[in-house]
mmCIF file with all atom_site columns, C-alpha atoms in Angstrom:
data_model
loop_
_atom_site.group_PDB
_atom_site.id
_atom_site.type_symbol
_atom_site.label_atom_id
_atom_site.label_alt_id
_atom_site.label_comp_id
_atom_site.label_asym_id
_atom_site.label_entity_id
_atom_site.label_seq_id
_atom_site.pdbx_PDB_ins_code
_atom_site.Cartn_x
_atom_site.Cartn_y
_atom_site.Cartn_z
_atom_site.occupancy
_atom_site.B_iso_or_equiv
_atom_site.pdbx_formal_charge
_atom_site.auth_seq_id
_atom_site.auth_comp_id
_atom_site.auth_asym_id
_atom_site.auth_atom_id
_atom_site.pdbx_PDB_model_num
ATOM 1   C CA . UNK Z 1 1   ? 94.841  120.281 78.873  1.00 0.00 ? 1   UNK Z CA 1
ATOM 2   C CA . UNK Z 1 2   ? 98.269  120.400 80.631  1.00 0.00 ? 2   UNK Z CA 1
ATOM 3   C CA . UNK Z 1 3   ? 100.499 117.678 79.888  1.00 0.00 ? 3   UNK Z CA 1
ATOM 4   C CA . UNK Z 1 4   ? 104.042 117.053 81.130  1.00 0.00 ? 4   UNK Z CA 1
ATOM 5   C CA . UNK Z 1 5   ? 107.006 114.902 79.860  1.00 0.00 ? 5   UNK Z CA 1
ATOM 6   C CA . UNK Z 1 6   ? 108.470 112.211 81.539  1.00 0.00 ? 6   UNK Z CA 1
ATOM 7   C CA . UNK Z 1 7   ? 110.924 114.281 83.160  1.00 0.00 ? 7   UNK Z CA 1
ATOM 8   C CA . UNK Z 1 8   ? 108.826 116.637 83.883  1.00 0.00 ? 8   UNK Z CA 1
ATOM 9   C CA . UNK Z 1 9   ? 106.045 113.883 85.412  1.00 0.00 ? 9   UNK Z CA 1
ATOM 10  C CA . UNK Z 1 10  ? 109.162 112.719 87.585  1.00 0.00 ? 10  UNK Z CA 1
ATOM 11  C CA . UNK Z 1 11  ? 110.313 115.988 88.918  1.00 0.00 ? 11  UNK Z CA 1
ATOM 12  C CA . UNK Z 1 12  ? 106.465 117.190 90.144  1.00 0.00 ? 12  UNK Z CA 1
ATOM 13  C CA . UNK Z 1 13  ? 105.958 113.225 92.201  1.00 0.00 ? 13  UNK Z CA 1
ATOM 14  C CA . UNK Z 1 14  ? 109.390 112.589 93.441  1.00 0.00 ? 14  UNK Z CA 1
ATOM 15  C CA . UNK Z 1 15  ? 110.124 109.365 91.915  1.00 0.00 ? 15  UNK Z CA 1
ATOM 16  C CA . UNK Z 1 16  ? 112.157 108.482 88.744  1.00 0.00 ? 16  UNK Z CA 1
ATOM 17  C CA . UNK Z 1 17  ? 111.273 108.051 84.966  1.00 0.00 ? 17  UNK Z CA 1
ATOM 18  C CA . UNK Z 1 18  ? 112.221 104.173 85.747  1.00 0.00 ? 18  UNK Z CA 1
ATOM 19  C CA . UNK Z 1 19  ? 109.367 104.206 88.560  1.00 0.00 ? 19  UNK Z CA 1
ATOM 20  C CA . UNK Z 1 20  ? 106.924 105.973 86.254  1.00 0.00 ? 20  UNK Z CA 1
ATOM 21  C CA . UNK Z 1 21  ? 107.680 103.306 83.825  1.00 0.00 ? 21  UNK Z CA 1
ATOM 22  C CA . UNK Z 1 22  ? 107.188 100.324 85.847  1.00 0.00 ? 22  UNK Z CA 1
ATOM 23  C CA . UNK Z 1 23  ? 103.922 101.461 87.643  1.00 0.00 ? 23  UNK Z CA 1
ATOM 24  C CA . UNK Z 1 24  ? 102.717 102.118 83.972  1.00 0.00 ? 24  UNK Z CA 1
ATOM 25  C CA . UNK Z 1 25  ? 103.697 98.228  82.860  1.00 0.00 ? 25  UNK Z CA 1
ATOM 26  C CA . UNK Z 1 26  ? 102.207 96.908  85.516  1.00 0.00 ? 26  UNK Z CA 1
ATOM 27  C CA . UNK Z 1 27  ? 98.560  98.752  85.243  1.00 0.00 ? 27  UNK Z CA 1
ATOM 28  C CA . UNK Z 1 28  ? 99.060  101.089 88.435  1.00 0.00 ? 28  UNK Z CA 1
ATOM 29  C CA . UNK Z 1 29  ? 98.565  104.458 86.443  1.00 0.00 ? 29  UNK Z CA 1
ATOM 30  C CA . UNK Z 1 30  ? 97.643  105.169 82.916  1.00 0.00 ? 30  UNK Z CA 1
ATOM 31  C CA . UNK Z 1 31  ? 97.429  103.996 79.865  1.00 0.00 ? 31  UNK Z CA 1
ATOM 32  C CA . UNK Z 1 32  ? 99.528  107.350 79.336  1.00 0.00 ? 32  UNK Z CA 1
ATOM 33  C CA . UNK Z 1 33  ? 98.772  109.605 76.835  1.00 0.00 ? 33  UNK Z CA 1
ATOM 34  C CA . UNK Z 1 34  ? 101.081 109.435 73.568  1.00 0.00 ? 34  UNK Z CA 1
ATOM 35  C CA . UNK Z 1 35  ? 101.932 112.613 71.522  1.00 0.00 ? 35  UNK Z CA 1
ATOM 36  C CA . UNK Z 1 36  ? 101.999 111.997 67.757  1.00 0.00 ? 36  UNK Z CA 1
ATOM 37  C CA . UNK Z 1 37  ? 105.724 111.083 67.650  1.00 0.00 ? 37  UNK Z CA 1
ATOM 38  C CA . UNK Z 1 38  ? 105.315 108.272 70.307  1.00 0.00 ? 38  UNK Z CA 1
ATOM 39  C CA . UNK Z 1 39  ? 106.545 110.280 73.554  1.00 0.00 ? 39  UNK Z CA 1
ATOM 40  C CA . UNK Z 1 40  ? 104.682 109.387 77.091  1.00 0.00 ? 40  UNK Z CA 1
ATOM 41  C CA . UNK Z 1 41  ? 102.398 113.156 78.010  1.00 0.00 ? 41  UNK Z CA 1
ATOM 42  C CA . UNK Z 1 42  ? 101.472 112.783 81.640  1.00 0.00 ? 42  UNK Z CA 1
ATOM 43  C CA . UNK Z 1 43  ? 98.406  114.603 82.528  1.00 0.00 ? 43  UNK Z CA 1
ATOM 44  C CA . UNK Z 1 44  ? 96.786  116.077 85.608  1.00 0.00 ? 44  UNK Z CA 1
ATOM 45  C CA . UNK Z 1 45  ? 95.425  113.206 86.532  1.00 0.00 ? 45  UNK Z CA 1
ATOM 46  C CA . UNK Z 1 46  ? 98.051  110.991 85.980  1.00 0.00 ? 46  UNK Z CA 1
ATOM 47  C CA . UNK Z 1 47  ? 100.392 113.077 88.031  1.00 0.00 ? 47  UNK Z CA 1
ATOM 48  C CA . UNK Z 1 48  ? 97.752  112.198 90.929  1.00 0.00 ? 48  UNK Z CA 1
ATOM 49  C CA . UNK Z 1 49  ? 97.906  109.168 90.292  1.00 0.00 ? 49  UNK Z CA 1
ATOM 50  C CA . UNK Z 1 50  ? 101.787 108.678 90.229  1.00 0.00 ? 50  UNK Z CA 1
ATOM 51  C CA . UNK Z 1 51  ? 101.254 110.662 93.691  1.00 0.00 ? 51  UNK Z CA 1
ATOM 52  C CA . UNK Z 1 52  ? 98.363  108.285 95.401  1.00 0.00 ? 52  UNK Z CA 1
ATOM 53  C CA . UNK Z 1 53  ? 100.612 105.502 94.265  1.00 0.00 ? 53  UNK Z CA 1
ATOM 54  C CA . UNK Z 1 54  ? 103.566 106.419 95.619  1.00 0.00 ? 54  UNK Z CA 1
ATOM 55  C CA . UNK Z 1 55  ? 101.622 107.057 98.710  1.00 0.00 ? 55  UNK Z CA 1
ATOM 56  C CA . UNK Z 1 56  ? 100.234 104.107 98.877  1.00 0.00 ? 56  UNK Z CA 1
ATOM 57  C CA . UNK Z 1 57  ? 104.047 102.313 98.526  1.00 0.00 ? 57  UNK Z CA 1
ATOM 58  C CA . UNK Z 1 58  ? 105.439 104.303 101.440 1.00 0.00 ? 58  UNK Z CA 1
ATOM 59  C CA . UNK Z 1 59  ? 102.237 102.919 103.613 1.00 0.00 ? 59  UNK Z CA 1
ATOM 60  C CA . UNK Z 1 60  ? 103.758 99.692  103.072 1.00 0.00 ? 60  UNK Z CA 1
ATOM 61  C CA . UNK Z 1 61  ? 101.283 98.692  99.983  1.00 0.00 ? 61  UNK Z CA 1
ATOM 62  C CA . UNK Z 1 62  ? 102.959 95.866  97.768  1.00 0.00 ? 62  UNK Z CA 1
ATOM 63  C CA . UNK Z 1 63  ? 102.385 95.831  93.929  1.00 0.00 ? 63  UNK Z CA 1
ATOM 64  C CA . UNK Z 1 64  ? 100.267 92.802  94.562  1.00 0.00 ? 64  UNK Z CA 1
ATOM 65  C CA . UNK Z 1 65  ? 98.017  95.005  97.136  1.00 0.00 ? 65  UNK Z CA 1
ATOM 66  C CA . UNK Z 1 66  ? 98.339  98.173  94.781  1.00 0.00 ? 66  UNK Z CA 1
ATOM 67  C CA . UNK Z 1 67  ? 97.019  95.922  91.414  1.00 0.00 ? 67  UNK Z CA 1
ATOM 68  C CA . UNK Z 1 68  ? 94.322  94.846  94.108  1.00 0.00 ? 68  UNK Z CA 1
ATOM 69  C CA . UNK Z 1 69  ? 93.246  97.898  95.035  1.00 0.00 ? 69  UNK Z CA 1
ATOM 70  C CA . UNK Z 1 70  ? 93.589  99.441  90.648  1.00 0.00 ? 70  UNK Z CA 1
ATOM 71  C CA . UNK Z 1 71  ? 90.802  96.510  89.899  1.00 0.00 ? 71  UNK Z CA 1
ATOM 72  C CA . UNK Z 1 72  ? 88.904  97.614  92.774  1.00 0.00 ? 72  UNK Z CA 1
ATOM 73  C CA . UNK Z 1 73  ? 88.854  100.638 90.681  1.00 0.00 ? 73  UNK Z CA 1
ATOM 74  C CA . UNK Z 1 74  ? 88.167  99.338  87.331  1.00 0.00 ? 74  UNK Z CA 1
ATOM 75  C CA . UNK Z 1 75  ? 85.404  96.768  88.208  1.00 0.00 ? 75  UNK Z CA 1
ATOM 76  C CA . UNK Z 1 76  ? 81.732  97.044  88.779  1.00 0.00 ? 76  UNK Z CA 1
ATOM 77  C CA . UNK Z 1 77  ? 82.432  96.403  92.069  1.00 0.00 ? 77  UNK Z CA 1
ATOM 78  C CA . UNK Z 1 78  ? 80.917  98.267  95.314  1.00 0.00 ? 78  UNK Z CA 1
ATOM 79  C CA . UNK Z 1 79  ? 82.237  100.966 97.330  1.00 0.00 ? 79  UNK Z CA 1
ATOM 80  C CA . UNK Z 1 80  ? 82.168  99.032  100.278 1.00 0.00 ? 80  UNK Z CA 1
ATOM 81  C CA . UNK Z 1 81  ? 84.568  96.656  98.548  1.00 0.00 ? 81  UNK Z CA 1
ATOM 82  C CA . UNK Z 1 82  ? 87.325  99.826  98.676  1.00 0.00 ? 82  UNK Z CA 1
ATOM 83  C CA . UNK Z 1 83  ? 86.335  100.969 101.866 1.00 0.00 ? 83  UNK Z CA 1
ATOM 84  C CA . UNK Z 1 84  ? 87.060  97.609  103.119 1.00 0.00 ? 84  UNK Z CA 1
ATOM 85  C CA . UNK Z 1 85  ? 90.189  96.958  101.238 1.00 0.00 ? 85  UNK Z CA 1
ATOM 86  C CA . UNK Z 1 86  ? 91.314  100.213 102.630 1.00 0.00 ? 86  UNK Z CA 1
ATOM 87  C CA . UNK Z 1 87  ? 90.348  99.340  106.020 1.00 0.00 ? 87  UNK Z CA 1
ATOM 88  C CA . UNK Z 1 88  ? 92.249  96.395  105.999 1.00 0.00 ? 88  UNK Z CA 1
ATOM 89  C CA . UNK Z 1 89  ? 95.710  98.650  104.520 1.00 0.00 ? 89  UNK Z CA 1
ATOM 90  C CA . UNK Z 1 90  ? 94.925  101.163 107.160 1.00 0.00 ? 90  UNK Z CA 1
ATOM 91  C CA . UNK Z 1 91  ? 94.718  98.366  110.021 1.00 0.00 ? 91  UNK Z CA 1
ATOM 92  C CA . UNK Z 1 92  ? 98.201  96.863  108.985 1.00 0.00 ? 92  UNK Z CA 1
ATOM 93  C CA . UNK Z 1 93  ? 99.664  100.434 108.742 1.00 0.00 ? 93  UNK Z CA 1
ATOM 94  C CA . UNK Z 1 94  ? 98.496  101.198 112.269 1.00 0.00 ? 94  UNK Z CA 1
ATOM 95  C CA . UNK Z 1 95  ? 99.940  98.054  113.414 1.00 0.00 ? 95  UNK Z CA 1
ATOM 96  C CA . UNK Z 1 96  ? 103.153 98.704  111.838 1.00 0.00 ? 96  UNK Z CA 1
ATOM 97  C CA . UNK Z 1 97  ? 103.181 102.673 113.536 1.00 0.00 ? 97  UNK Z CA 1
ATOM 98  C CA . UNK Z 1 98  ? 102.729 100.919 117.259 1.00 0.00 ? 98  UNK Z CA 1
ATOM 99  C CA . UNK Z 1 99  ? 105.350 98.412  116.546 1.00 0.00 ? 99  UNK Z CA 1
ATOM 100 C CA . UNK Z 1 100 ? 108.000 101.291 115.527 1.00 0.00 ? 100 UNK Z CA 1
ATOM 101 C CA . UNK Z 1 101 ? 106.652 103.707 118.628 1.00 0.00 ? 101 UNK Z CA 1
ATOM 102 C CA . UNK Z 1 102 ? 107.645 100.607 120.628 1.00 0.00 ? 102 UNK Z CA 1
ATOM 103 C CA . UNK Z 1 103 ? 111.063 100.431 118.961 1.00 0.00 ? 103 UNK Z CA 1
ATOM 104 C CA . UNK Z 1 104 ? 111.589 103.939 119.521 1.00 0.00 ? 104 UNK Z CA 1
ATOM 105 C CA . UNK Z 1 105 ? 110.630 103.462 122.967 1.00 0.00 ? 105 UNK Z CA 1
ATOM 106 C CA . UNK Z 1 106 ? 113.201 100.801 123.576 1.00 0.00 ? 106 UNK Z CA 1
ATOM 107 C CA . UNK Z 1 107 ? 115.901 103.044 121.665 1.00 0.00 ? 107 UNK Z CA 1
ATOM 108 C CA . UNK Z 1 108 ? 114.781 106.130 123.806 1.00 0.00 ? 108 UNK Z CA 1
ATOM 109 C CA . UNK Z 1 109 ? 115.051 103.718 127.117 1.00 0.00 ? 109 UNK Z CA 1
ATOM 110 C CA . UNK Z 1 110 ? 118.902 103.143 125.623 1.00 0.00 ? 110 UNK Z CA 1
ATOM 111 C CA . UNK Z 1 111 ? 119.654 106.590 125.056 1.00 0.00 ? 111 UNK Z CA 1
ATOM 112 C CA . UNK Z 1 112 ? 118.863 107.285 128.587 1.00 0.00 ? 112 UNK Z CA 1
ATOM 113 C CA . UNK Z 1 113 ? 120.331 104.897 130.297 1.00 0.00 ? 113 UNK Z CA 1
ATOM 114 C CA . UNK Z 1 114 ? 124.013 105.207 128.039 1.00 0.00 ? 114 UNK Z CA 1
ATOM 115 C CA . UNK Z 1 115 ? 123.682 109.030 128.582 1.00 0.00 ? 115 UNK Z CA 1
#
């Protein structure tokens, strides 16, 4: 099995060895893998992880919505339960994509008119 460092883990998902960190305390990825002398090894899977997560943030997913979404995961729970969580993301995210064509609009509108 291919497992990375840290560093290495940072470098392949774009965000730092503080962010891998922090999504690890707070239950978003892992429990990471330990070598014998203690060091975090990232896997595969844990680099996808890092990756939908970080996905997820730029969406416009809080950690609240992100731990939401993890127990979704982890439970017993149906897949109709993620689908609709999802759903719900995806609606917000659409909303937030017309509200900053409509900015853009009014900044094109601008451009124009001062040009």
């Amino acid at each position: 099995m291919t497992t990375f460092t840290p560093a290495a883990a940072a470098d392949r998902t774009g965000v730092s060895i503080d962010t891998l960190r922090y999504y690890e305390r707070e239950g978003l990825i892992g429990p990471v893998r330990r070598s014998s002398g203690g060091r975090r090894e990232y896997t595969e899977d844990d680099v996808f992880w890092i990756g939908l997560v970080t996905c997820f943030r730029e969406a416009g997913l809080g950690i609240a919505d992100l731990r939401e979404f993890v127990a979704l995961l982890r439970s017993e729970r149906s897949p109709e339960d993620r689908v609709a969580f999802l759903r719900e993301r995806r609606t917000a995210l659409e909303q937030r994509v017309a509200a900053l064509h409509r900015a853009m609009d009014v900044l094109d509108d601008k451009i124009a008119y001062y040009s």
